[in-house]
Each structure stands twice: as structure tokens, then as C-alpha cells.
GROMACS .gro file of C-alpha atoms in nm:
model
  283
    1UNK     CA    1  12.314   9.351  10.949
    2UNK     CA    2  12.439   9.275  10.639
    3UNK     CA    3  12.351   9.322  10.247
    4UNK     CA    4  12.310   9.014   9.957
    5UNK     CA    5  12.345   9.116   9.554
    6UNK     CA    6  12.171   8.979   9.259
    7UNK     CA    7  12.170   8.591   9.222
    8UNK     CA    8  11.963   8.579   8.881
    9UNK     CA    9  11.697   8.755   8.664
   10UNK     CA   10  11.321   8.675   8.695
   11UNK     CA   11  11.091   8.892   8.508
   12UNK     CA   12  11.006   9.242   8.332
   13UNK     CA   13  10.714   9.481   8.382
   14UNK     CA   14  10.657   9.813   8.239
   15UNK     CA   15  10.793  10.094   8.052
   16UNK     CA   16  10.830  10.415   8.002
   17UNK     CA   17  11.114  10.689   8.023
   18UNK     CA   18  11.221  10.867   8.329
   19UNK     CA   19  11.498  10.834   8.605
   20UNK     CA   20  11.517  10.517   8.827
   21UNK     CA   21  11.513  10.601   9.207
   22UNK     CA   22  11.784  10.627   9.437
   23UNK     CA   23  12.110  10.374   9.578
   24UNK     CA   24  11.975  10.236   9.905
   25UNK     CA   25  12.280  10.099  10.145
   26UNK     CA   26  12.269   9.930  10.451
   27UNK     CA   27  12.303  10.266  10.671
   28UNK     CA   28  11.990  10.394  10.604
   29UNK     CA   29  11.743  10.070  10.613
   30UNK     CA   30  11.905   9.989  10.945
   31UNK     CA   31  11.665  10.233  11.154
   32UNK     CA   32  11.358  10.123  10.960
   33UNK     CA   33  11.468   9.697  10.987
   34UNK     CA   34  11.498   9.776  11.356
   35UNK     CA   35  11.152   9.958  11.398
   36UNK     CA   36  10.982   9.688  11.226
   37UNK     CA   37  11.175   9.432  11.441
   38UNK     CA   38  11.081   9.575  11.770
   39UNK     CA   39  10.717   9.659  11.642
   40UNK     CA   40  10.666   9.227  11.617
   41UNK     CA   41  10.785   9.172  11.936
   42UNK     CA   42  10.517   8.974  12.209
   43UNK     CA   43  10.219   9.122  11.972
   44UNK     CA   44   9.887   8.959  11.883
   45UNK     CA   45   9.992   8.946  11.558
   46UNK     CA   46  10.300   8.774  11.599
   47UNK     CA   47  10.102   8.511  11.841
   48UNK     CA   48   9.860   8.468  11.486
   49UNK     CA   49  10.123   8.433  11.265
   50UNK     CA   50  10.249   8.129  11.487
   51UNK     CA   51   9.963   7.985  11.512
   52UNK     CA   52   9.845   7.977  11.147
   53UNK     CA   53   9.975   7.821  10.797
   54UNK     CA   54  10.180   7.961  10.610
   55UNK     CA   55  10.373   7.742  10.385
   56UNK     CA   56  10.766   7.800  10.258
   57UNK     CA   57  10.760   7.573   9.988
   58UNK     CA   58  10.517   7.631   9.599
   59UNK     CA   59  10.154   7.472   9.648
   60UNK     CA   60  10.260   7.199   9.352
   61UNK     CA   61  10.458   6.906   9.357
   62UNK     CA   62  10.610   6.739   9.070
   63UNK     CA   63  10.602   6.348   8.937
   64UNK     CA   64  10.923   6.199   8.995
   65UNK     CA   65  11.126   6.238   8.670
   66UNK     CA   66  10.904   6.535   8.546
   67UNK     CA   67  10.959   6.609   8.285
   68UNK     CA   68  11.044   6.289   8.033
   69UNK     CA   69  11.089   6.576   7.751
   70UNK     CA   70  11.061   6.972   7.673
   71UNK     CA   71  10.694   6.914   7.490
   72UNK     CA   72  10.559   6.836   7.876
   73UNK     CA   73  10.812   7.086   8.032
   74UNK     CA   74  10.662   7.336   7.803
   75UNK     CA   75  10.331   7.242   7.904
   76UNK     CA   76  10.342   7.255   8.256
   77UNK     CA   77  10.505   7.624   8.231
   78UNK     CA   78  10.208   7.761   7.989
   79UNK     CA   79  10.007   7.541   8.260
   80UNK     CA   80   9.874   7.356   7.955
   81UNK     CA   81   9.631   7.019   8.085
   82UNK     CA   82   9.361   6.855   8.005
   83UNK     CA   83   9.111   6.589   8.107
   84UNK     CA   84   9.101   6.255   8.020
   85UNK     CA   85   8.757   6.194   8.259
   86UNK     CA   86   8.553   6.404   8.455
   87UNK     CA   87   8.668   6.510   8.827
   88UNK     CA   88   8.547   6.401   9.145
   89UNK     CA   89   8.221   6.558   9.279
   90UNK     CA   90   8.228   6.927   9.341
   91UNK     CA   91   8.143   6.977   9.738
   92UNK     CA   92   8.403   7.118   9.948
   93UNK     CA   93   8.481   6.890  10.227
   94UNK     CA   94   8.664   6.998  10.590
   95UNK     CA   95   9.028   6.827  10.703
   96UNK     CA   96   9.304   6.879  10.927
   97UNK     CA   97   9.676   7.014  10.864
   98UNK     CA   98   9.917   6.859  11.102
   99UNK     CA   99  10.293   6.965  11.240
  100UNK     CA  100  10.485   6.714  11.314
  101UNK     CA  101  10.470   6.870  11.633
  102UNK     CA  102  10.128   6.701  11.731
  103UNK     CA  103   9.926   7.086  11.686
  104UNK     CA  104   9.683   7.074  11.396
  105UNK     CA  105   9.475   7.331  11.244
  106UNK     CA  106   9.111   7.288  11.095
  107UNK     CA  107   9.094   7.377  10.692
  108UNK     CA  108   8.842   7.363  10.480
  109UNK     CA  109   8.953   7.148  10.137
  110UNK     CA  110   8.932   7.291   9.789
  111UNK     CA  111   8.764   7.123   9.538
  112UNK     CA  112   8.927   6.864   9.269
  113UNK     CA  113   8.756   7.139   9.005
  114UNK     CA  114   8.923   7.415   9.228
  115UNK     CA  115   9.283   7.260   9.255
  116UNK     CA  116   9.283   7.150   8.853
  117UNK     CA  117   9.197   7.501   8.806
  118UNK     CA  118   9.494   7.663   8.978
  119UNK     CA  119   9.701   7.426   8.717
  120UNK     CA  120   9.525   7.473   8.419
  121UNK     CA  121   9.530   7.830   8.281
  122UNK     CA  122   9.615   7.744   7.943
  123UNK     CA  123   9.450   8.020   7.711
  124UNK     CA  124   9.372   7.921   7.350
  125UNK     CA  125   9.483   8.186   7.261
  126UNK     CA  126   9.826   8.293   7.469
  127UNK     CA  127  10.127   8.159   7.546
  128UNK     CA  128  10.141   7.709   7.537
  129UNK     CA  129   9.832   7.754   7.297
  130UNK     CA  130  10.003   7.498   7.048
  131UNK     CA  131  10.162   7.254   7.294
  132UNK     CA  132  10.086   6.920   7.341
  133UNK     CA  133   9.874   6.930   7.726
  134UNK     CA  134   9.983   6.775   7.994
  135UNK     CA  135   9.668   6.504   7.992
  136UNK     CA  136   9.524   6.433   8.392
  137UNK     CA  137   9.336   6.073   8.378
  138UNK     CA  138   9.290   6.077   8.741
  139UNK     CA  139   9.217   6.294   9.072
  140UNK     CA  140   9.239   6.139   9.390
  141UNK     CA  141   9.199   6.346   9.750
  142UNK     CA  142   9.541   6.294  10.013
  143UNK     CA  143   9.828   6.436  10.140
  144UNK     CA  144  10.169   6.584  10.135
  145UNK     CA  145  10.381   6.685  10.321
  146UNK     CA  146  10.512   7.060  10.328
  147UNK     CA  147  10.730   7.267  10.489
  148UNK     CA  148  10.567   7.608  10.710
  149UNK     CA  149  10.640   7.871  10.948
  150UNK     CA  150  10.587   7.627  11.183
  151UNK     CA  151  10.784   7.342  11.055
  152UNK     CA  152  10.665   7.032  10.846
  153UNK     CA  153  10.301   6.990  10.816
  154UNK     CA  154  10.098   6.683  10.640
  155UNK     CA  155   9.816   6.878  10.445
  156UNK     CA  156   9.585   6.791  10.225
  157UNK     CA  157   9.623   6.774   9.838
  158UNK     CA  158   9.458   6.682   9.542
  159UNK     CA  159   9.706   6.359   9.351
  160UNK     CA  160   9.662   6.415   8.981
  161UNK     CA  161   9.789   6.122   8.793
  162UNK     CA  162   9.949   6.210   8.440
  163UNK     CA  163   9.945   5.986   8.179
  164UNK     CA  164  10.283   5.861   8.115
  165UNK     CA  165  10.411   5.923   8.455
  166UNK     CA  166  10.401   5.667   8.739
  167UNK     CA  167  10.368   5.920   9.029
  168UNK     CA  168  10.138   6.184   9.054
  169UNK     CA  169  10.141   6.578   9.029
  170UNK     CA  170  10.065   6.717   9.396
  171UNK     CA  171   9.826   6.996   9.447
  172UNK     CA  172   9.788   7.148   9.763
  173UNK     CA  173   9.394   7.180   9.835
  174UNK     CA  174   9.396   7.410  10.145
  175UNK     CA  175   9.475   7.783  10.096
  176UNK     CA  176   9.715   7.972  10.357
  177UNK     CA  177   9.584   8.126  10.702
  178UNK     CA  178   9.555   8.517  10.603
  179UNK     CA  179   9.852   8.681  10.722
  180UNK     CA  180   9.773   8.916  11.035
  181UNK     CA  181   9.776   9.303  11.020
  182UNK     CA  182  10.107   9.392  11.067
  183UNK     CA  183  10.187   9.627  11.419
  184UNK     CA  184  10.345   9.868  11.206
  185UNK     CA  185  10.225  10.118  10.935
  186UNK     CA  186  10.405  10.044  10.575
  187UNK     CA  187  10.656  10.328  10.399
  188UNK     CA  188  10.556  10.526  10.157
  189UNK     CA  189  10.717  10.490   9.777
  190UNK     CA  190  11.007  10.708   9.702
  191UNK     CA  191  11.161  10.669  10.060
  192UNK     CA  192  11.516  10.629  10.068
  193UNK     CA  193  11.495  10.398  10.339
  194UNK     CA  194  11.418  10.055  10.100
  195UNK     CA  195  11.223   9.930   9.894
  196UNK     CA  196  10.901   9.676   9.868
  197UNK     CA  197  11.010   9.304   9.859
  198UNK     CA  198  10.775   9.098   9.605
  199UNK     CA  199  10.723   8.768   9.764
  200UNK     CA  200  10.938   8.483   9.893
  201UNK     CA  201  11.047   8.226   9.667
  202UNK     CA  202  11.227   7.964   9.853
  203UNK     CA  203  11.365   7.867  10.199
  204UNK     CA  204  11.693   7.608  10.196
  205UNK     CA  205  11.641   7.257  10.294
  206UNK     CA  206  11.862   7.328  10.571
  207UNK     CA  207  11.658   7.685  10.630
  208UNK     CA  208  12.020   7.873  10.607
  209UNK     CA  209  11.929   8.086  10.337
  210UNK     CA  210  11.627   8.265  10.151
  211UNK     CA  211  11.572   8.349   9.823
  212UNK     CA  212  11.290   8.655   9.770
  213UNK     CA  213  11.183   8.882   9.503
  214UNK     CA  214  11.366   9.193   9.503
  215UNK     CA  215  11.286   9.475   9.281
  216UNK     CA  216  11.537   9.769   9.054
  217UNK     CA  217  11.545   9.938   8.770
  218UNK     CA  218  11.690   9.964   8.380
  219UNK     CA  219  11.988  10.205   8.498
  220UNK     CA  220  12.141  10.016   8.759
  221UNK     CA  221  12.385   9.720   8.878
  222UNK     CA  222  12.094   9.528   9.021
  223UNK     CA  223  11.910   9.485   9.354
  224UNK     CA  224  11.997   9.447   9.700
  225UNK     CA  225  11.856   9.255  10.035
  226UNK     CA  226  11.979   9.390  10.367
  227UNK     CA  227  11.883   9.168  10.659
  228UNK     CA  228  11.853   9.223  11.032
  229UNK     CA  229  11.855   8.881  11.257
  230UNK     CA  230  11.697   8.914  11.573
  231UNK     CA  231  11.577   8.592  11.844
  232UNK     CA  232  11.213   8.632  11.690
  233UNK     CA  233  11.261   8.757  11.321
  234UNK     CA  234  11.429   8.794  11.017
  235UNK     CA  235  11.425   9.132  10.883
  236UNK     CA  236  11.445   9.190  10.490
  237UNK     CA  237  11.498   9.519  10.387
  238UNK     CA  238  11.480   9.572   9.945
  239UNK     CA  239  11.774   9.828   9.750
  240UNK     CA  240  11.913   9.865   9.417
  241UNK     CA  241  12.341   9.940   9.423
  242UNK     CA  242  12.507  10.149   9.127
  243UNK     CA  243  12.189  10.396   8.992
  244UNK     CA  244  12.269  10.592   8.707
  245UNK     CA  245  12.170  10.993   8.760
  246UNK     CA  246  12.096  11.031   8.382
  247UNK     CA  247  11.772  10.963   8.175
  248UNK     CA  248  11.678  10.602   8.158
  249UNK     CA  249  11.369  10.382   8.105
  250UNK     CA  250  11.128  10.325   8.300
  251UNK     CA  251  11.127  10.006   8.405
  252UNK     CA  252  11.050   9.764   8.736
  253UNK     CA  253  11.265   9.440   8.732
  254UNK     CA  254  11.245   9.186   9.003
  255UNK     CA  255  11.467   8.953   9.050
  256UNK     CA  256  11.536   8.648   9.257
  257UNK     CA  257  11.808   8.789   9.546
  258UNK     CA  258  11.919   8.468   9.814
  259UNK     CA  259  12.014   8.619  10.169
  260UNK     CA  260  12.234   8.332  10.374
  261UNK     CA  261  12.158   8.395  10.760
  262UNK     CA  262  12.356   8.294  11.054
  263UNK     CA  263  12.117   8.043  11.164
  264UNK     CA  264  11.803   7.865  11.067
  265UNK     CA  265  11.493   8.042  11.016
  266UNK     CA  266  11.323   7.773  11.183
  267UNK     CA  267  11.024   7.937  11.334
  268UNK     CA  268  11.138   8.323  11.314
  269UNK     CA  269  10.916   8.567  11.123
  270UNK     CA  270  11.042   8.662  10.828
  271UNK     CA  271  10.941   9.049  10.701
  272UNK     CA  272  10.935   9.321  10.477
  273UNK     CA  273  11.118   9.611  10.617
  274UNK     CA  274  10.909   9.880  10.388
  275UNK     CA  275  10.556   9.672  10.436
  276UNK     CA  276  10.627   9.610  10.800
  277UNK     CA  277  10.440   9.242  10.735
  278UNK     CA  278  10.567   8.944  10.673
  279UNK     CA  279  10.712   8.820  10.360
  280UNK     CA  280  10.511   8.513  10.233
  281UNK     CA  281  10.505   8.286   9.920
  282UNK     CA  282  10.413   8.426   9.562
  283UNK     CA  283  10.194   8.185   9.315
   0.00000   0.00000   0.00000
């Protein structure tokens, strides 16, 4: 088992004044990382969670050469669009996602007014409000191809062409499988045996590393991932290093934190040592 620090800072949530928890090491997740470990082991839900979808890589796809400049960079981030002309008709149809493997897995297929949705959340009023929009002039129904729990899969997607780009923005149109119940019961907060992992956020081309949302506080030198490897799982376990006793803000930070295993995770479940379930893509 071993423990990954800090790669980078993602985002800031809420405030107030009090302490900020307790150091977490290694030592004491290992009991907990090996409980959940065993609890997966030739279950139902483990036979589920292989046989659903459950992608490692973000529902959206880029252009090629997004973006030409920081007006449509900007855009896309305050998920600023509009329409040039309306979508395609609004009934949701039924398709296929297929593994290179030969399996494939019924799904029903958002709608184009579904997927354009999920892009555009541009509020008049918040953040993007005065940008130039990223302007859609087309919506076509096909595929991509993504990478899953169970290896590359074509699915489904909704091709939005952009105007001034000759490729289009992929969106995937079917949602994941929902994940199984995990076997075992989650920790409660406050234990000093981890803490609550928020999401994954990539996998490695090669599938040699993770990168996941890890969570800490104001008051201390960042967060922490242990991991456990075992034949059938990778084991996550969340902890902050260097807490400061005294009074400090209260504050919940979660940063990206990249754990490098010894081999691929291939088709291994990966999971949240405090949840007990497994960790699966935020957005």
C-alpha cells in the first residue's frame, strides 16, 4: 500500500471558523482499504459493475484545434452556446454501446435537446454572461468512441458542428449504468480511518495512473490518496498530511491527487475506501 500527495488545486467550498480534522497516514486506512477489498470479492455487485457502463473518460469531446482563441475557450468553460437552427426532433430513440470485445449493452439515446442542454448552462446573468457563445449550426446523431470499466466502447453521441471549426464537438447521448449497491456499509464523518474521495477525474492512456478528487482543509499541507492493489480492485483511501491543532477556517478544498499503480487498471474496480463503492466520473 502506498500514499500519493497533492498534484494541483481544483476548487473552494465553504467557510466558516473552526479546527480542520485530523492527519490520516497509511497505518490506519490499511484495515478499512482491506475490508472494502475483501467485501467486492465474487459478489453480485461486482458481477454488475462488470457488466454495465461506466465510462473513464468526460462525456464531451473537443473539435480538433479547440480552441482558435480565449473568447471561445472562455465560452466553452461558462458553457456559453447558442443556436444557429433548431435541433433535431425531440423523441428518444434506443441504440447499442459496443466493447471492442464483441459484448454490447442496450441504451436508450438522449435527445439532441437533452445533450445541447448538458453543454449549454450559460446563465444571463452568472459567470460567461458577456462572452461571445460558442454558436452550434448543426446536430447530427453518431458515435465515439470511449474508454470504460470494461475497455473501449463505440457509444452513441450527439456531433455538434461549431461554426468556425471543421470537426465537431462530441456529446455523449447515453447516461452511465447506475453503479450497484456497494457490499459494504460506508464510514461515518469524523473517522480517523480516511476520508470521502469526490469523483474520478482521469485514467492514463496507458491506465498506469489515476487522478481523483481528494478533499482537506485551510490548515494543512494538502491531501493524500493511499491505495491498496489487489487481482480484482484498486482501493483508494482519502487523507490530509501536516494539520495544524490551532484555530483555522473552515473550509473543504478538493483537489486533483494522481495515484501511479503497479499495473494497469484495465478491468479492476476502482473504490472509495470510506464509501465502500466505487469511485466513478464527476460532470
Amino acid at each position: 500500500m502506498r500514499s500519493f500527495a497533492l498534484l494541483g488545486v481544483l476548487c473552494l467550498f465553504t467557510m466558516g471558523s473552526a479546527g480542520c480534522g485530523t492527519t490520516v497516514g497509511a497505518d490506519a486506512a490499511a484495515p478499512r482499504m482491506r475490508q472494502v477489498a475483501d467485501a467486492w470479492k465474487r459478489t453480485e455487485a461486482a458481477r454488475a459493475w462488470r457488466e454495465g457502463y461506466y465510462p473513464l473518460e468526460d462525456a464531451v469531446r473537443l473539435p480538433d484545434g479547440a480552441f482558435h482563441n480565449e473568447a471561445d475557450k472562455l465560452a466553452y468553460l461558462h458553457r456559453n452556446f447558442t443556436l444557429r437552427r433548431a435541433l433535431p426532433g425531440s423523441t428518444a430513440r434506443h441504440g447499442h454501446i459496443r466493447w471492442t470485445s464483441g459484448a454490447s449493452l442496450p441504451a436508450t439515446i438522449m435527445t439532441a435537446r437533452q445533450a445541447y442542454e448538458t453543454l449549454d448552462r450559460g446563465d444571463d446573468d452568472g459567470p460567461g454572461a458577456g462572452d461571445a457563445p460558442l454558436t452550434v449550426t448543426e446536430a447530427v446523431l453518431g458515435t465515439t468512441t470511449l474508454n470504460t470499466s470494461r475497455g473501449p466502447a463505440r457509444v452513441p453521441a450527439w456531433l455538434f458542428t461549431l461554426d468556425g471549426y471543421d470537426t465537431p464537438l462530441k456529446r455523449v447521448a447515453v447516461a452511465p449504468s447506475k453503479p450497484p449497491r456497494a457490499p459494504v456499509r460506508s464510514l461515518s464523518e469524523g473517522t480517523d480511518s480516511g476520508s470521502r474521495l469526490y469523483g474520478l477525474r482521469s485514467v492514463a492512456e496507458d491506465g498506469r495512473s489515476v487522478t481523483v478528487g481528494a478533499a482537506h482543509g485551510a490548515c494543512d499541507d494538502g491531501p493524500t490518496v493511499d491505495v491498496l492493489e489487489t487481482r480484482d480492485s484498486v482501493v483508494l483511501s482519502g487523507g490530509v498530511r501536516g494539520v495544524d491543532d490551532g484555530p483555522c477556517t473552515m473550509q473543504l478544498l478538493v483537489d486533483p491527487v494522481t495515484v501511479r499503480l503497479d499495473r494497469p487498471l484495465g478491468g479492476r474496480l476502482l473504490l472509495d475506501a470510506f464509501t465502500g463503492a466505487p469511485v466513478t466520473m464527476t460532470g
